[in-house]
PDB file of C-alpha atoms in Angstrom:
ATOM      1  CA  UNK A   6      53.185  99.847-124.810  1.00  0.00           C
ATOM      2  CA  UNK A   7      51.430 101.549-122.127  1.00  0.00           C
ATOM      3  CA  UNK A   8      52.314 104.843-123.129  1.00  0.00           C
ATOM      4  CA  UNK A   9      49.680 106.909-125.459  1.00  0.00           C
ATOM      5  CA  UNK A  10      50.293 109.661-127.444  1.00  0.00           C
ATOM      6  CA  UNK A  11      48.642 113.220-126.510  1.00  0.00           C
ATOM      7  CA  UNK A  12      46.669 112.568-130.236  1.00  0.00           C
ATOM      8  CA  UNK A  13      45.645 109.303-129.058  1.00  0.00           C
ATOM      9  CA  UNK A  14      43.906 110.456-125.643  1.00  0.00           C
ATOM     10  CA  UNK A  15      42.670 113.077-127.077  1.00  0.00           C
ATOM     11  CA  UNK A  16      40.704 110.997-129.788  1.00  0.00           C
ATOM     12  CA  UNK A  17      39.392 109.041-127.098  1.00  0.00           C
ATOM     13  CA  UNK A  18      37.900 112.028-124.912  1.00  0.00           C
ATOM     14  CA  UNK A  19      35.869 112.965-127.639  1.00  0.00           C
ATOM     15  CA  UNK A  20      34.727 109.317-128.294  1.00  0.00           C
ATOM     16  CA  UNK A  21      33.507 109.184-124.356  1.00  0.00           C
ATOM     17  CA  UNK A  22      31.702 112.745-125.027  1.00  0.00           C
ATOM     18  CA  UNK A  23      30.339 111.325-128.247  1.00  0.00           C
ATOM     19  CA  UNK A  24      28.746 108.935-125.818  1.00  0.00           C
ATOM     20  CA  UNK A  25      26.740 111.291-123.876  1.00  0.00           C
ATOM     21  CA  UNK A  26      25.509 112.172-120.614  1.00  0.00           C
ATOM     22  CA  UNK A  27      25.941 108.963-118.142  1.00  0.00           C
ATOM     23  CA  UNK A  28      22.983 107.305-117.067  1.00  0.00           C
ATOM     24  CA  UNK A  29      23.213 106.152-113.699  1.00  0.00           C
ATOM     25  CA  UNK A  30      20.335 103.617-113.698  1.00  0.00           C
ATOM     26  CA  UNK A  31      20.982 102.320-116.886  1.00  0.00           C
ATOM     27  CA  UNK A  32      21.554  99.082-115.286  1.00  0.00           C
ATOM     28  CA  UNK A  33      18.025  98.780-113.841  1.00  0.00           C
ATOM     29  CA  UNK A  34      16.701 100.606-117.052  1.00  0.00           C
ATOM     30  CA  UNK A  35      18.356  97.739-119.309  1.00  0.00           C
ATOM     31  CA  UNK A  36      16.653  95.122-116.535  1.00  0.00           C
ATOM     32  CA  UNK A  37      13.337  96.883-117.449  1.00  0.00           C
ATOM     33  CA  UNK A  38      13.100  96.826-120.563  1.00  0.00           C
ATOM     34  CA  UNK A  39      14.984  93.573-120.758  1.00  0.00           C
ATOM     35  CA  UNK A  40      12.057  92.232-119.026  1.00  0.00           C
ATOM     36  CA  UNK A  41       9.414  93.792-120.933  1.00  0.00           C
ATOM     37  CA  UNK A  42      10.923  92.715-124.289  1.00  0.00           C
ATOM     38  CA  UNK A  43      10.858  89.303-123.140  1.00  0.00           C
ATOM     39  CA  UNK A  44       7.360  89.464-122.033  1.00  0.00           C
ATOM     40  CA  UNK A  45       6.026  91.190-125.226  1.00  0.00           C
ATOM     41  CA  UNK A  46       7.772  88.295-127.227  1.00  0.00           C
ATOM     42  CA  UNK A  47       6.243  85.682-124.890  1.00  0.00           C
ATOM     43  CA  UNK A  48       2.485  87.580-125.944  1.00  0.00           C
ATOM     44  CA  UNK A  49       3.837  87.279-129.858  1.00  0.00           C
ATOM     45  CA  UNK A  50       4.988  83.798-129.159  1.00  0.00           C
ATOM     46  CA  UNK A  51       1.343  82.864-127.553  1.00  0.00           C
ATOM     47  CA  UNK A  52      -0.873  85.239-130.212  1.00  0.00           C
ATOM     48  CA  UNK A  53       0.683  82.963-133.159  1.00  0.00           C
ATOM     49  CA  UNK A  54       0.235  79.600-131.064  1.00  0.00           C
ATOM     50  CA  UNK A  55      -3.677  80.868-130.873  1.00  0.00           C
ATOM     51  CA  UNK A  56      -3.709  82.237-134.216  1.00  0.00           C
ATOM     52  CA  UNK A  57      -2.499  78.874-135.708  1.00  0.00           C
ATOM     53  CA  UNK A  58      -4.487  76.496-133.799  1.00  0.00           C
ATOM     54  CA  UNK A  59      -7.485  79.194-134.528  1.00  0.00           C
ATOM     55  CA  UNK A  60      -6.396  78.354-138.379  1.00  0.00           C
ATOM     56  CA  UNK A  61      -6.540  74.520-137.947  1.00  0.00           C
ATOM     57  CA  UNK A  62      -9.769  74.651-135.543  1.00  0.00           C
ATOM     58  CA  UNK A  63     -11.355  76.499-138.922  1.00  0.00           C
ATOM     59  CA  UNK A  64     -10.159  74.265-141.272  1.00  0.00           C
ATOM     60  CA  UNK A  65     -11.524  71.325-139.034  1.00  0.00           C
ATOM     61  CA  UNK A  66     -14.757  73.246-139.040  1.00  0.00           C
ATOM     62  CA  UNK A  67     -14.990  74.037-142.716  1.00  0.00           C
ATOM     63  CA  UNK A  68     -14.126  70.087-143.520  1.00  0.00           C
ATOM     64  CA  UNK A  69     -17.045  69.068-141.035  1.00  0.00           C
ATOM     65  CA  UNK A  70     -19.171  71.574-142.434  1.00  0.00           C
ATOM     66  CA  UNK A  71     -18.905  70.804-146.349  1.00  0.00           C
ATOM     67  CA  UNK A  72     -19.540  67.069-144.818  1.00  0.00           C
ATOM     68  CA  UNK A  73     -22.457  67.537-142.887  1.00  0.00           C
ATOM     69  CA  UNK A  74     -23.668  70.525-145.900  1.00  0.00           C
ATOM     70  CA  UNK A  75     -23.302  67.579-148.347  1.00  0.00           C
ATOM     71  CA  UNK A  76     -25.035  64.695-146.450  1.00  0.00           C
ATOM     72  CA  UNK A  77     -28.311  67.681-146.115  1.00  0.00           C
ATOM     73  CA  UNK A  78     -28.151  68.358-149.273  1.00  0.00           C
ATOM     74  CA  UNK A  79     -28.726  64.687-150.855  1.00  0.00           C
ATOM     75  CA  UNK A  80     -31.252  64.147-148.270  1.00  0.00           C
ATOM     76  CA  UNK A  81     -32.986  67.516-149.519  1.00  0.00           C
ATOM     77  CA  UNK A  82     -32.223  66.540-152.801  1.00  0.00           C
ATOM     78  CA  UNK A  83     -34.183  63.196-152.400  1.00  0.00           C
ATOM     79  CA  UNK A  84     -37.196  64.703-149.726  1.00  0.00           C
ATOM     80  CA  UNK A  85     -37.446  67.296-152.810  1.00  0.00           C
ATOM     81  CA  UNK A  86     -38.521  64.557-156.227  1.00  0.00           C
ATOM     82  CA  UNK A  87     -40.525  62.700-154.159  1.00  0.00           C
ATOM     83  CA  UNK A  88     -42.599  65.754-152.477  1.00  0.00           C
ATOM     84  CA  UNK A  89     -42.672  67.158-156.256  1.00  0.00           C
ATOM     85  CA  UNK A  90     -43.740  63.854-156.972  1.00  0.00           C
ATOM     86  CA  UNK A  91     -46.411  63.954-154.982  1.00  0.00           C
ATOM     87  CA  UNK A  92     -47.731  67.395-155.101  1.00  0.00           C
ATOM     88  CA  UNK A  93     -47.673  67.378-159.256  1.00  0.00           C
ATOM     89  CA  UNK A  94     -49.086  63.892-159.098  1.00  0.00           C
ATOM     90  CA  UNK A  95     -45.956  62.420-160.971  1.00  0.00           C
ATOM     91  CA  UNK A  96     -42.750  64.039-163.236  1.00  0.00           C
ATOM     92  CA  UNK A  97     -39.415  64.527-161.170  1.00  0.00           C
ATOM     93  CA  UNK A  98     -36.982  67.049-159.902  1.00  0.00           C
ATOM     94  CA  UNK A  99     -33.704  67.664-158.390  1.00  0.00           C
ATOM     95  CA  UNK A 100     -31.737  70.365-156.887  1.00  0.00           C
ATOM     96  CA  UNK A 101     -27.765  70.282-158.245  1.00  0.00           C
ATOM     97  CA  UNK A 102     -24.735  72.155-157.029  1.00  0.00           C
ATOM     98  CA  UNK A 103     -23.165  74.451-159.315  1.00  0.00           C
ATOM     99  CA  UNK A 104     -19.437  73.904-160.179  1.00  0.00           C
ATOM    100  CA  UNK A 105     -16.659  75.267-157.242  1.00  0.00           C
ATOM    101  CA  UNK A 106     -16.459  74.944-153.837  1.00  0.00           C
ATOM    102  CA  UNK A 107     -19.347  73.107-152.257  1.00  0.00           C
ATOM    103  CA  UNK A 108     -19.610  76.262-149.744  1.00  0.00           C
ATOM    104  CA  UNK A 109     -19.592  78.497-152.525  1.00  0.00           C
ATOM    105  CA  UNK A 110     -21.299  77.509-155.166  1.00  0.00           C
ATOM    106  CA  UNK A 111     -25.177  78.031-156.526  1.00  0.00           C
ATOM    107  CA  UNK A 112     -27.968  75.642-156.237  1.00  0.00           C
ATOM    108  CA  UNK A 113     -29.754  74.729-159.668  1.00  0.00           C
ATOM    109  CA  UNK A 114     -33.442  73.392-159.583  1.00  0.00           C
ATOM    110  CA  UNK A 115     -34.328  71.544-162.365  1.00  0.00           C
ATOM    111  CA  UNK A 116     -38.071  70.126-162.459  1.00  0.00           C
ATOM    112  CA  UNK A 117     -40.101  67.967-164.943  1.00  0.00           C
ATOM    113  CA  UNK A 118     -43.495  68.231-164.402  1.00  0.00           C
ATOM    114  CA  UNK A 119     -46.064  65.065-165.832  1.00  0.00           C
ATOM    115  CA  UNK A 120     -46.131  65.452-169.542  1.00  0.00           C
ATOM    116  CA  UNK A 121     -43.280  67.452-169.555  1.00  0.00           C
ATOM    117  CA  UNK A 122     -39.778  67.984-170.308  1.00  0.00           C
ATOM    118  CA  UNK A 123     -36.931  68.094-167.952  1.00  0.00           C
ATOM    119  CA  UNK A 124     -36.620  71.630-167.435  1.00  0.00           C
ATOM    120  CA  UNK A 125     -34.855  74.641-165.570  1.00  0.00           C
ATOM    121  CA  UNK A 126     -37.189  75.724-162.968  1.00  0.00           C
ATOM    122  CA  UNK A 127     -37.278  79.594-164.646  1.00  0.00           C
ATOM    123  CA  UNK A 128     -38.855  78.054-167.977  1.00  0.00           C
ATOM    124  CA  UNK A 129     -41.816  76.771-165.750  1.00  0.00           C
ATOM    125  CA  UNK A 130     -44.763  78.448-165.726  1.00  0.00           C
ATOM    126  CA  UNK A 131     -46.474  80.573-162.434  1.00  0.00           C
ATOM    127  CA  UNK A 132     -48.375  78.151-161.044  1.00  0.00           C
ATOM    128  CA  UNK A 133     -45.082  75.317-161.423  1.00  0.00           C
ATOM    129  CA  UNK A 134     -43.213  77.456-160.275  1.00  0.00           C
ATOM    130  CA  UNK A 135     -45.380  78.516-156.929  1.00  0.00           C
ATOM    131  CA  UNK A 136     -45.846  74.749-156.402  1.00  0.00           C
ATOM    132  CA  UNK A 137     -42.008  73.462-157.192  1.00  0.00           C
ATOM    133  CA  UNK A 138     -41.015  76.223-154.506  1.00  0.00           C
ATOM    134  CA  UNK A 139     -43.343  74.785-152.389  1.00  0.00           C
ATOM    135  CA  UNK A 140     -41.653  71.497-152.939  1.00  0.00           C
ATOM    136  CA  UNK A 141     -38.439  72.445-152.211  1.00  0.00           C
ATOM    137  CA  UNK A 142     -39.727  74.306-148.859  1.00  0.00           C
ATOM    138  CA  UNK A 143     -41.436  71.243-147.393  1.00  0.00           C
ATOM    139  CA  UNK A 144     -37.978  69.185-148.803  1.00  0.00           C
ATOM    140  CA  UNK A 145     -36.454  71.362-146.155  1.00  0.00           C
ATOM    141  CA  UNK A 146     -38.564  71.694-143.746  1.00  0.00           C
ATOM    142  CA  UNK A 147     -38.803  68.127-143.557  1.00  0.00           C
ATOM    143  CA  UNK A 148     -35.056  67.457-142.147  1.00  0.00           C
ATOM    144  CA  UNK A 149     -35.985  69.197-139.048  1.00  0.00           C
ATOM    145  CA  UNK A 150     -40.057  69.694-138.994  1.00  0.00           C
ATOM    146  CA  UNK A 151     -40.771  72.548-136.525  1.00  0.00           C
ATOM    147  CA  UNK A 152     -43.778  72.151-134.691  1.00  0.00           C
ATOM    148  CA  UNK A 153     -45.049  75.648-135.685  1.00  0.00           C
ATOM    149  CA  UNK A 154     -45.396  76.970-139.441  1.00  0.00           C
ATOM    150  CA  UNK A 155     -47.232  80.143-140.750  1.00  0.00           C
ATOM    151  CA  UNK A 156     -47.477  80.028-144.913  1.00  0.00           C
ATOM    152  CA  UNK A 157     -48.548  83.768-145.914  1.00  0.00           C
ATOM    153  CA  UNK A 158     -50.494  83.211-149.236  1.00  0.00           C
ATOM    154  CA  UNK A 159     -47.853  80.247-150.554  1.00  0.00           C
ATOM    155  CA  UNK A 160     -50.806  79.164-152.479  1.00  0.00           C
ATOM    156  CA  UNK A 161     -51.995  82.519-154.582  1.00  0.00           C
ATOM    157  CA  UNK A 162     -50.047  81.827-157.851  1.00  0.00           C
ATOM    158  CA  UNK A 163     -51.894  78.017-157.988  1.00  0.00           C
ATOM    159  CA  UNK A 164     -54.714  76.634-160.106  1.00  0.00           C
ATOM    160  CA  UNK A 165     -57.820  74.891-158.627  1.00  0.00           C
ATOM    161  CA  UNK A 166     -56.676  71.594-158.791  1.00  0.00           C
ATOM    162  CA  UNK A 167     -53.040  72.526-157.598  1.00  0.00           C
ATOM    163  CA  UNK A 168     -54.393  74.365-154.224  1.00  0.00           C
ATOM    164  CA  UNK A 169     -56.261  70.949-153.967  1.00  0.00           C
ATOM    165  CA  UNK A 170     -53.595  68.876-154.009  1.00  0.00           C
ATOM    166  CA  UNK A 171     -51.367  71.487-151.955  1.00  0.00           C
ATOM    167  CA  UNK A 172     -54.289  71.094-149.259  1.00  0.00           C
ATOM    168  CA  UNK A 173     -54.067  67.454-148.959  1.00  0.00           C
ATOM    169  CA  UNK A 174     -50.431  67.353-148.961  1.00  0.00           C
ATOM    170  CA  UNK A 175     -49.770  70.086-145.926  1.00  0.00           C
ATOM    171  CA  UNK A 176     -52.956  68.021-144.279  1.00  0.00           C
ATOM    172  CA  UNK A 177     -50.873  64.591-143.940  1.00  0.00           C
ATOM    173  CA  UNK A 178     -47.862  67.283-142.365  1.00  0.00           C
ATOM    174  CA  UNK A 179     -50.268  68.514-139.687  1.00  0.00           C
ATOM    175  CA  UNK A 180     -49.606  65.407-137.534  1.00  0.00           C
ATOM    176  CA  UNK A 181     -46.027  66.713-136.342  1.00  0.00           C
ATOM    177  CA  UNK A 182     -46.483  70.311-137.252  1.00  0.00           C
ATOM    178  CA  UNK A 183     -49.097  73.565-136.766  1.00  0.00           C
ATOM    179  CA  UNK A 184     -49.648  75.331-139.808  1.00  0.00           C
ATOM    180  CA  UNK A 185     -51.403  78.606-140.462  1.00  0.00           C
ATOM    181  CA  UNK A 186     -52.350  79.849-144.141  1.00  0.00           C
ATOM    182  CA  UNK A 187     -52.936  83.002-145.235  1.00  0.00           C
TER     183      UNK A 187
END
């Protein structure tokens, strides 16, 4: 059983050259890169760990985010009509969210100045508009009132009686906060 044929060997020598030139260190080569394979996986195995708790620390994020965006909002949204209220001297407004993702989506300002009707804030005219910004800029300044506020000619597009009432308004603010107008 032992016994091969001359056609038989000689198949075989050519499969052994067919192999190539012997590497003597191909044992430790083998342990090198052996090694190295396993320690690039391990870096794969730890980069998706990271990037998936990464994923989940930005969802968590996100969630908070739209929570703490909504709860400002409202609170805008409320600081807003009654600062309107006060500067027009009656009439309401709101600020809405547009439809899609509360991250995403447009703000609509709607205001209804005495006498008037409800309205988008475009449809108002210069001097509504000028004060129903200014609204909506004290509704957010007043979440967080900084103690220092410079107003560069917020008033120019208002009537007499409007810069009047503007006046008194930022005067009850200057408790808590500095204010310069230009």
């Amino acid at each position: 059983n032992y016994a091969m044929g001359s056609r038989e060997l000689q198949d075989i020598r050519v499969q052994i050259r067919d192999l190539g030139p012997i590497n003597p260190n191909a044992i430790e080569d083998y342990a090198r890169i052996s090694s190295r394979a396993a320690e690039m996986t391990t870096q794969r195995d730890d980069l998706q760990k990271a990037k998936e708790d990464l994923e989940i620390l930005i969802a968590d994020i996100l969630s908070s985010m739209k929570v703490v965006f909504s709860e400002k909002f409202t609170q805008i949204n409320e600081n807003f009509g009654k600062i309107f209220k006060e500067l027009f001297g009656g009439g309401k407004a709101e600020i809405s969210l547009t439809e899609g993702d509360i991250m995403e989506c447009g703000i609509e300002i709607s205001a209804e100045p005495p006498g008037k009707k409800l309205q988008n804030m475009m449809q108002l005219s210069g001097g509504e508009k000028a004060l129903t910004a200014i609204a909506l800029l004290f509704a957010i300044q007043s979440l967080k009132p900084s103690p220092f506020c410079l107003l560069d000619e917020i008033e120019a597009a208002l009537d007499e009686s409007n810069v009047g009432r503007f006046a008194q308004y930022l005067h009850n603010l200057t408790e808590g906060t500095q204010f310069i107008v230009i």
